[in-house]
Short mmCIF file of C-alpha atoms and ligand atoms in Angstrom, two decimals:
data_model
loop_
_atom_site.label_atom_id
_atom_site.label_comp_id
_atom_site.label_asym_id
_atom_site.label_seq_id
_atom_site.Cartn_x
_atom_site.Cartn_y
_atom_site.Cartn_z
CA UNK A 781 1.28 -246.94 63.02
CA UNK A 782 0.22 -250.05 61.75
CA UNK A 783 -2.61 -251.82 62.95
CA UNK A 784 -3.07 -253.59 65.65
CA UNK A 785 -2.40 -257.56 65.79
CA UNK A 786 -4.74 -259.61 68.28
CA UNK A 787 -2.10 -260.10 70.70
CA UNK A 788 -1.94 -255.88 70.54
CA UNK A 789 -5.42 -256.04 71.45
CA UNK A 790 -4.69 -258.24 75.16
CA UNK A 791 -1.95 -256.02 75.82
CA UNK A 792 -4.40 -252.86 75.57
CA UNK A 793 -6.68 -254.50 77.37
CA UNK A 794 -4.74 -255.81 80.67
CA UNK A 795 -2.80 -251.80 80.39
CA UNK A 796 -6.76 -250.72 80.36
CA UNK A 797 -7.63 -253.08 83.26
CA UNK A 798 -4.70 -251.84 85.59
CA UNK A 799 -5.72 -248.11 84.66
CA UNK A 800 -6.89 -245.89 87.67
CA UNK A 801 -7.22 -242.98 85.08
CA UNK A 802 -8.23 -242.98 82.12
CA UNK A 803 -9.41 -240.07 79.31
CA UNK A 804 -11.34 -240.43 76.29
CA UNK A 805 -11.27 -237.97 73.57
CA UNK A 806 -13.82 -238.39 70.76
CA UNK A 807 -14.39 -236.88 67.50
CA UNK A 808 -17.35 -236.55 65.05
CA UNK A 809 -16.73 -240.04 64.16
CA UNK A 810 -17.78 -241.54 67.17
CA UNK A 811 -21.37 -240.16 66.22
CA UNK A 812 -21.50 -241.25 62.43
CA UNK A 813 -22.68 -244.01 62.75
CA UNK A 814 -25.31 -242.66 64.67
CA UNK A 815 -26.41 -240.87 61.50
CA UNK A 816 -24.72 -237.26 62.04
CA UNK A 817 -22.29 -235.78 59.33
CA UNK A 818 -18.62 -235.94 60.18
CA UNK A 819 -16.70 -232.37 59.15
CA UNK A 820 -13.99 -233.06 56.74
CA UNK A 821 -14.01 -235.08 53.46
CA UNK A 822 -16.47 -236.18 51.71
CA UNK A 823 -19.07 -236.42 54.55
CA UNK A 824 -18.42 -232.78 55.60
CA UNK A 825 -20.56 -230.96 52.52
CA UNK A 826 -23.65 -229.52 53.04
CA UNK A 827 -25.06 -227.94 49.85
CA UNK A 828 -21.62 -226.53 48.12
CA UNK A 829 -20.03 -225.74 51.39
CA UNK A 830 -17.67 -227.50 54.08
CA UNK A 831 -19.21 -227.64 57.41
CA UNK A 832 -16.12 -226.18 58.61
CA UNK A 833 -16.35 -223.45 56.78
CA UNK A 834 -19.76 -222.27 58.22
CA UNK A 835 -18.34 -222.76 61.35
CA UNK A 836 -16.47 -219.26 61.87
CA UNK A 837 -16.87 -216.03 63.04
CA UNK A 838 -15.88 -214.84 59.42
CA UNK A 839 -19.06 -217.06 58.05
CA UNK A 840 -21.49 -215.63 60.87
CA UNK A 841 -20.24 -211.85 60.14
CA UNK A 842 -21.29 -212.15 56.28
CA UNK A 843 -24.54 -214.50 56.75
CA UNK A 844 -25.69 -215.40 59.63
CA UNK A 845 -28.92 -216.67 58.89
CA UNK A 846 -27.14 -218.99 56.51
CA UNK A 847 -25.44 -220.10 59.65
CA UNK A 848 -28.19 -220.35 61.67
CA UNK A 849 -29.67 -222.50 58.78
CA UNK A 850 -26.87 -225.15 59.07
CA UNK A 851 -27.36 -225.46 62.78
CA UNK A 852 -30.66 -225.74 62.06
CA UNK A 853 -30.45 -228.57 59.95
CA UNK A 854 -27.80 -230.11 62.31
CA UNK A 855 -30.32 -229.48 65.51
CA UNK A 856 -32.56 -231.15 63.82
CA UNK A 857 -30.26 -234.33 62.60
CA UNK A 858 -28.95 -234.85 66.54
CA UNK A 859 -32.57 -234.70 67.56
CA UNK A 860 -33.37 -237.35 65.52
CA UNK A 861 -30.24 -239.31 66.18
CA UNK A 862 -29.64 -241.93 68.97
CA UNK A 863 -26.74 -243.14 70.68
CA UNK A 864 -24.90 -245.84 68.91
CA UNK A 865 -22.91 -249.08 70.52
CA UNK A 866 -19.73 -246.67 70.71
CA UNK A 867 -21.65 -243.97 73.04
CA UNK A 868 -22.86 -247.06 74.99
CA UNK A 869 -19.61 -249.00 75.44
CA UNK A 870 -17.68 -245.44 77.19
CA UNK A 871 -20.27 -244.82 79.07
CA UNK A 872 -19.85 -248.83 80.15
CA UNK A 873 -16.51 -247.92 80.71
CA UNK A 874 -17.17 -244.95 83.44
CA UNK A 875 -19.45 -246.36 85.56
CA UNK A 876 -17.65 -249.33 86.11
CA UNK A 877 -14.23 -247.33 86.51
CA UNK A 878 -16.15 -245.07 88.66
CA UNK A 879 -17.30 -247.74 90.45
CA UNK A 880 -14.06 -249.17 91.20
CA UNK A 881 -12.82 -245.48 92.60
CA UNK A 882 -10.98 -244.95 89.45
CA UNK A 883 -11.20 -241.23 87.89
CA UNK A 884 -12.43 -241.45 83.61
CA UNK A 885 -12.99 -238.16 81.98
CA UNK A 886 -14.44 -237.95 78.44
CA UNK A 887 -13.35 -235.17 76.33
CA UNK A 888 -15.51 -234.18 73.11
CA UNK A 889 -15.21 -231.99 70.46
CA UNK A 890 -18.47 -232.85 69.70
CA UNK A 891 -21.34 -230.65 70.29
CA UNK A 892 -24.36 -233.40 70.23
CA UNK A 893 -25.04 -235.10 73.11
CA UNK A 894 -25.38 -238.51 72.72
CA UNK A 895 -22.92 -239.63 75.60
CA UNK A 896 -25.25 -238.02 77.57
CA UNK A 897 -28.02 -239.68 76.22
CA UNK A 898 -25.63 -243.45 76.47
CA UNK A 899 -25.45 -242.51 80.23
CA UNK A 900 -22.01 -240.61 80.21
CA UNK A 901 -21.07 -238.38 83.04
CA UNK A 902 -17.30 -236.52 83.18
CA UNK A 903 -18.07 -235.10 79.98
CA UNK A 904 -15.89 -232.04 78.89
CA UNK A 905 -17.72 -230.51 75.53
CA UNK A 906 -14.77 -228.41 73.95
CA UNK A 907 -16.53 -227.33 71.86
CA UNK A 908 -19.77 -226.23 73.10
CA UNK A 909 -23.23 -227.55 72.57
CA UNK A 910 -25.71 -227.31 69.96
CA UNK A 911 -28.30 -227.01 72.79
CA UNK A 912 -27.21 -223.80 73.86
CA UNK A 913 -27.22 -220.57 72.48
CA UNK A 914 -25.66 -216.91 73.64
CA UNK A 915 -26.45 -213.61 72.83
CA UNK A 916 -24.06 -211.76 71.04
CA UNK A 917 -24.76 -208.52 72.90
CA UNK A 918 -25.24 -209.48 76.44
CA UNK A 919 -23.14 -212.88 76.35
CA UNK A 920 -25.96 -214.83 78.40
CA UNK A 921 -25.89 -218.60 77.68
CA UNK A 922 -29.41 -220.55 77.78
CA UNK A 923 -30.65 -224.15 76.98
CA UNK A 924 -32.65 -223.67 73.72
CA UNK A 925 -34.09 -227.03 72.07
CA UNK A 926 -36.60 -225.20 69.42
CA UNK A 927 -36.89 -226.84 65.89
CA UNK A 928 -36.91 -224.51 64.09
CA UNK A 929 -34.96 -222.27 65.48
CA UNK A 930 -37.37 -219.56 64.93
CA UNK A 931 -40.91 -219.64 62.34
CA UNK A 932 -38.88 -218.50 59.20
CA UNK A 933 -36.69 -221.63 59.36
CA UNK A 934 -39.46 -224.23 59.27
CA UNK A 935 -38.12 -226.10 56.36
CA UNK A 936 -35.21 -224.93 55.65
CA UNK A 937 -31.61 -226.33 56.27
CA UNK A 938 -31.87 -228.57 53.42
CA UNK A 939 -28.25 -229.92 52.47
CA UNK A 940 -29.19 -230.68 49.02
CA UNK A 941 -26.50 -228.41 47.28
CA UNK A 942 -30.03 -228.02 44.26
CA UNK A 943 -31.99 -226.58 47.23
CA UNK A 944 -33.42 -223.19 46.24
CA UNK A 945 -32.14 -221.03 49.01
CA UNK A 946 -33.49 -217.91 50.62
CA UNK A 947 -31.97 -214.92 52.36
CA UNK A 948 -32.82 -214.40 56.15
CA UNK A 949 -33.13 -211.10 57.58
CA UNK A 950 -32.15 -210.51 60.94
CA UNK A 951 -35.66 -209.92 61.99
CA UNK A 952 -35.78 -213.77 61.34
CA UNK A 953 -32.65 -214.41 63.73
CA UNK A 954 -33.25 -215.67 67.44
CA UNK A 955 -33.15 -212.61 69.60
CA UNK A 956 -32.64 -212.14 73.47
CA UNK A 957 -34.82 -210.56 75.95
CA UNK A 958 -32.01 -207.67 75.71
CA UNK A 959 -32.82 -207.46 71.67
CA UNK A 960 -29.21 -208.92 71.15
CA UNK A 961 -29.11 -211.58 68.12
CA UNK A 962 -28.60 -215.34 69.74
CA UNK A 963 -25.74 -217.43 67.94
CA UNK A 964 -25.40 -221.02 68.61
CA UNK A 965 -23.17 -221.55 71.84
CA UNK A 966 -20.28 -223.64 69.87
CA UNK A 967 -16.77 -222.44 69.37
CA UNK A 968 -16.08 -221.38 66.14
CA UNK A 969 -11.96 -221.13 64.15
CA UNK A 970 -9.97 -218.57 65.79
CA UNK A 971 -12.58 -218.29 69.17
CA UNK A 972 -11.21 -219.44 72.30
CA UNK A 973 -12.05 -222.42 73.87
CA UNK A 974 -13.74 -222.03 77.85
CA UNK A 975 -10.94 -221.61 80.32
CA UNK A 976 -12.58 -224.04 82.53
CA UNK A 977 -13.12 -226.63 79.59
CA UNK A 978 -8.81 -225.83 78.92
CA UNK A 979 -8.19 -226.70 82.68
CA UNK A 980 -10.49 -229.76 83.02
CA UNK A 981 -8.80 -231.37 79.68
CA UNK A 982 -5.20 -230.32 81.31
CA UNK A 983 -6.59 -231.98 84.12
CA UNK A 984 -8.17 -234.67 82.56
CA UNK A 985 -4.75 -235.48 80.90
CA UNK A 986 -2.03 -235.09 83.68
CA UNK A 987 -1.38 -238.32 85.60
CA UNK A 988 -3.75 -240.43 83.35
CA UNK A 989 -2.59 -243.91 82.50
CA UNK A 990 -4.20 -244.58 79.19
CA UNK A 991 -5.97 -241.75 76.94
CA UNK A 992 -8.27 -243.46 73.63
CA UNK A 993 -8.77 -241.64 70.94
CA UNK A 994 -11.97 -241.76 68.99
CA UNK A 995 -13.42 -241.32 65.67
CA UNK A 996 -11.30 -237.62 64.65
CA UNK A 997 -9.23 -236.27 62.37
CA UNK A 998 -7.07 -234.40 64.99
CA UNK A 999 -6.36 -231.93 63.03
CA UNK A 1000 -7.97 -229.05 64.99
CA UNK A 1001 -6.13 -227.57 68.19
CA UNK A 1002 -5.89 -227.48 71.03
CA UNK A 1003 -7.89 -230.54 71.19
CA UNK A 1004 -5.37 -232.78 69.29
CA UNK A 1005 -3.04 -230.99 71.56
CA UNK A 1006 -3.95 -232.90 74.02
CA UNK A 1007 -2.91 -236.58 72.80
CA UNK A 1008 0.36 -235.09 72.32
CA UNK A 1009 0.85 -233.73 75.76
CA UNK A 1010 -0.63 -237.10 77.23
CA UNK A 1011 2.51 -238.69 75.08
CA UNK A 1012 4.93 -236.61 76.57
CA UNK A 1013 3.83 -237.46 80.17
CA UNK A 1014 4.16 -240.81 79.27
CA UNK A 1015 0.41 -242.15 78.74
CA UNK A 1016 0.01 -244.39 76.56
CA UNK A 1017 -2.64 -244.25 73.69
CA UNK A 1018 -5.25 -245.90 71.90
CA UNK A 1019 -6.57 -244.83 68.62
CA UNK A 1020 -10.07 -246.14 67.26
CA UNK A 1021 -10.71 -244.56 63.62
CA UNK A 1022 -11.34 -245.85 60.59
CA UNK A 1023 -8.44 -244.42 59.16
CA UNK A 1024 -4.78 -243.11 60.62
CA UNK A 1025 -5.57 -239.60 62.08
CA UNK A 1026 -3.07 -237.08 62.36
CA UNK A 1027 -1.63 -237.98 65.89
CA UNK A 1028 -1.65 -241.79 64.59
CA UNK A 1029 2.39 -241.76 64.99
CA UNK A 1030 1.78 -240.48 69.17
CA UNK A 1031 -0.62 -243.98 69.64
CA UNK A 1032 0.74 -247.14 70.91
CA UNK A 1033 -2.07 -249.05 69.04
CA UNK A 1034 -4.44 -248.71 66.40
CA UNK A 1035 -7.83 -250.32 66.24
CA UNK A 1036 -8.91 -249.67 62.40
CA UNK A 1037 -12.57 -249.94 62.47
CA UNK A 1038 -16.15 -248.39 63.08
CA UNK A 1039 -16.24 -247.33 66.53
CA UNK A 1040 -19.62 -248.57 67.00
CA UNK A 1041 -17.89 -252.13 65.38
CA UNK A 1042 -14.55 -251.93 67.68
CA UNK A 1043 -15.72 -250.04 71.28
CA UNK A 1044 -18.27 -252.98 72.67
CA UNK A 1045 -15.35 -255.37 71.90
CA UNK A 1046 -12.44 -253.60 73.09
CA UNK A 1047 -13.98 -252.02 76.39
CA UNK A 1048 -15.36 -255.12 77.31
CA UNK A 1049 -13.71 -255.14 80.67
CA UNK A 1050 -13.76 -255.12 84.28
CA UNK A 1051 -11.18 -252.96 86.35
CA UNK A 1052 -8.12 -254.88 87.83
C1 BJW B 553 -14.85 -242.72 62.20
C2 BJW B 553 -16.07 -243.20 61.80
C3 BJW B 553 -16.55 -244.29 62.50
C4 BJW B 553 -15.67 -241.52 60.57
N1 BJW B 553 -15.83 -244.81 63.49
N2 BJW B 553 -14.13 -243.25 63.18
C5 BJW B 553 -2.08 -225.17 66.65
C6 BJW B 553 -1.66 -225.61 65.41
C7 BJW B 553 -2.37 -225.30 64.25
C8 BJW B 553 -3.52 -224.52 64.30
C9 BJW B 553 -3.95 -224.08 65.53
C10 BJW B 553 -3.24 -224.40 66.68
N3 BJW B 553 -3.89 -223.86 67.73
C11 BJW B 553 -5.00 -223.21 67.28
C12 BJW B 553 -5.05 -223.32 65.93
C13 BJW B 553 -6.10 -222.74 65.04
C14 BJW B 553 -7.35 -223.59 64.95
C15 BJW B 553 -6.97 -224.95 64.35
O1 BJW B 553 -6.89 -225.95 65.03
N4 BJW B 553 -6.76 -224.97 63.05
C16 BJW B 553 -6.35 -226.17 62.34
C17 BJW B 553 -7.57 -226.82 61.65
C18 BJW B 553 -5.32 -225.82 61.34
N5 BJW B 553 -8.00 -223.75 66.24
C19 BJW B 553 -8.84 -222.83 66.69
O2 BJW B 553 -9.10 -221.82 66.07
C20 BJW B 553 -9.46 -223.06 68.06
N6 BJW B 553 -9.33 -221.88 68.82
C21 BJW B 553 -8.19 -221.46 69.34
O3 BJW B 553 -7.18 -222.11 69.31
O4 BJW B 553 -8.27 -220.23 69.91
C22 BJW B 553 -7.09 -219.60 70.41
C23 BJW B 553 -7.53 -218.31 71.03
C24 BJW B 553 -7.05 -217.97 72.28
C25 BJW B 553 -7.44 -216.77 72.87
C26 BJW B 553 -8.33 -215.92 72.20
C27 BJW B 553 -8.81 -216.26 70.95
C28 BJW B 553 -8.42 -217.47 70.36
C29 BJW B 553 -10.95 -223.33 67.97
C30 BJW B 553 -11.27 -224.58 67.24
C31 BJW B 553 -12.78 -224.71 67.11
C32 BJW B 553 -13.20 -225.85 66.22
N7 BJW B 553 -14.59 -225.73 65.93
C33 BJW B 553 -15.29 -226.76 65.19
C34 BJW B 553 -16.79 -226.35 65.08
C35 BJW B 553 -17.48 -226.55 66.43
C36 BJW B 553 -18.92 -226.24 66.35
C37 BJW B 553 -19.68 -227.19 65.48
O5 BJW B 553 -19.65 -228.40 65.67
O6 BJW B 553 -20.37 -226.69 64.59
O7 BJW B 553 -15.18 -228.02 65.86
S1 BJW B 553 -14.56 -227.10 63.59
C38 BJW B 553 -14.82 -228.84 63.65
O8 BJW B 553 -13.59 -229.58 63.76
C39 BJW B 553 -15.57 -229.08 64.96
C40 BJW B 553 -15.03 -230.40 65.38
O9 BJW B 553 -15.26 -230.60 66.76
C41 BJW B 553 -13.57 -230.25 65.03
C42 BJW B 553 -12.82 -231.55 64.92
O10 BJW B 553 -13.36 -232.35 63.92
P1 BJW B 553 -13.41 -233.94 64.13
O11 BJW B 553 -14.34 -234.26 65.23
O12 BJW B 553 -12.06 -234.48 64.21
O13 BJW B 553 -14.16 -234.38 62.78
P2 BJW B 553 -13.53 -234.73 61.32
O14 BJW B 553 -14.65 -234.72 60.37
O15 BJW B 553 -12.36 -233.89 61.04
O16 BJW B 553 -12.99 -236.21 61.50
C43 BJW B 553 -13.86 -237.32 61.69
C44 BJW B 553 -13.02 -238.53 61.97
O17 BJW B 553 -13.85 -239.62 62.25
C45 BJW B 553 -12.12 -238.94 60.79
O18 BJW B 553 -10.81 -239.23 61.27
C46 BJW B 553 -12.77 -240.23 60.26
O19 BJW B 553 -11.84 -241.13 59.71
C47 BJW B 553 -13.40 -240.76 61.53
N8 BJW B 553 -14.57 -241.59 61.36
N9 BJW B 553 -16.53 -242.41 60.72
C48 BJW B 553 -14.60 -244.24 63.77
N10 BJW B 553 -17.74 -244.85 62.16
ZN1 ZN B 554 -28.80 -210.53 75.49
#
């Protein structure tokens, strides 16, 4: 759809102010400005490859201390990065719908966590969180912040496509106390997402008067399954992205624009 007009803007604002429930799903865009690398296009590279394509089970299986490189890197980027005014403006948004006794839910495909950090709290990561890992032999899950990951990746993770890479062996890997290699705890193509992160979003989108849509492709499922399936229960939609995503046709408006630029202005409100 096209974008927006002014008056478009008032009209998603009073729908927003009369919302009791309202669900936010955001992308990697909603962090770019923020300084971390979106997946697709031309901000998705690092060295020759497309994040996306380091993030499978196909790409662990043949290298995983490639993998564990990229994550590396990426650990280190969202450690450096802080929460920009888009972070800050939904986590404006809950307390004050909280506040009021409505329900807000924030859905992310991201696996940073800078609404965290901007003081969000109904958060739903989809797909997983770079502060985690698992084991791939005994399935535990634990907080891990350590940059590196382990001694052989102190300076590595470079994605300067001239780097001169090396080969890791597994004895450089992260192991578990069970001597099980540790793999970052994300969800990778063709893995399934949590059950309780599926019921949550269901949840999250059943009954909810306006759903916005924030800074992603929505290209990857089910998590773009879910704007459609808000549509079809009759919520309407917001989309903020710098360019039409792929469930553009399913919004009722369109705010073109940096999130960090558009968010502070458009959630500026107080429940009805
Ligand atoms: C800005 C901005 C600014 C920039 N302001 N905006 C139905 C149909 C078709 C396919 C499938 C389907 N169901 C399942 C599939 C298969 C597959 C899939 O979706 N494939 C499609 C790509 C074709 N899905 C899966 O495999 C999922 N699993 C599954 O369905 O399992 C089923 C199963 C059941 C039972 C047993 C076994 C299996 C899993 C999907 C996992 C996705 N994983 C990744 C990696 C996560 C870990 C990590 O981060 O490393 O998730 S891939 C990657 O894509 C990552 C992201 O979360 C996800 C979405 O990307 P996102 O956030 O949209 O980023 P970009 O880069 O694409 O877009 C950025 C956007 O921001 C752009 O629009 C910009 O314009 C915008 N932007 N700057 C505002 N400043
Ligand atoms: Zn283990």
């Amino acid at each position: 759809m096209a974008m927006t007009s002014e008056s478009g803007r008032l009209d998603f604002q009073s729908k927003l102010r009369s919302s009791r429930k309202i669900t936010v799903l955001t992308g990697a865009g909603v962090s770019a400005e923020s300084g971390i690398a979106t997946f697709r296009r031309a901000g998705g590279f690092w060295r020759r490859y497309q994040a996306q394509d380091l993030a499978s089970p196909e790409a662990w299986a043949r290298d995983p201390g490639l993998v564990w490189e990229f994550y590396n890197h990426r650990r280190t980027a969202s450690c450096n990065a802080m929460p920009n005014p888009a972070h800050r403006a939904i986590a404006t948004l809950e307390a004050r719908w909280r506040k009021a006794g409505g329900t807000f839910t924030l859905l992310t495909q991201n696996i940073d966590d800078l609404h965290e950090q901007a003081g969000s709290q109904s958060i739903v990561h989809l797909h997983g969180s770079i502060w985690h890992v698992r084991c791939v032999a005994c399935g535990e899950v634990t907080p891990n912040r350590n940059i590196p990951i382990t001694p052989a990746f102190a300076g590595s993770g470079s994605p300067d496509p001239a780097f001169r890479a090396r080969h890791f062996a597994e004895t450089d890997l992260p192991h578990c106390a069970c001597g099980g290699v540790l793999r970052p705890h994300v969800v990778w193509f063709g893995e399934a997402l949590e059950s309780k992160h599926l019921i949550a979003a269901a949840d999250a989108v059943n009954g909810c008067d306006v759903m916005l849509v924030v800074g992603t492709s929505a290209v990857v499922h089910p998590a773009a399954g879910f704007v459609t399936l808000a549509k079809r229960h009759g919520t309407n939609i917001a989309e903020v992205n710098i360019e039409a995503s792929a469930v553009n046709d399913v919004c009722d408006w369109f705010f073109e624009g940096k999130a960090g630029d558009m968010l502070p202005l458009l959630l500026d409100i107080e429940p009805a």
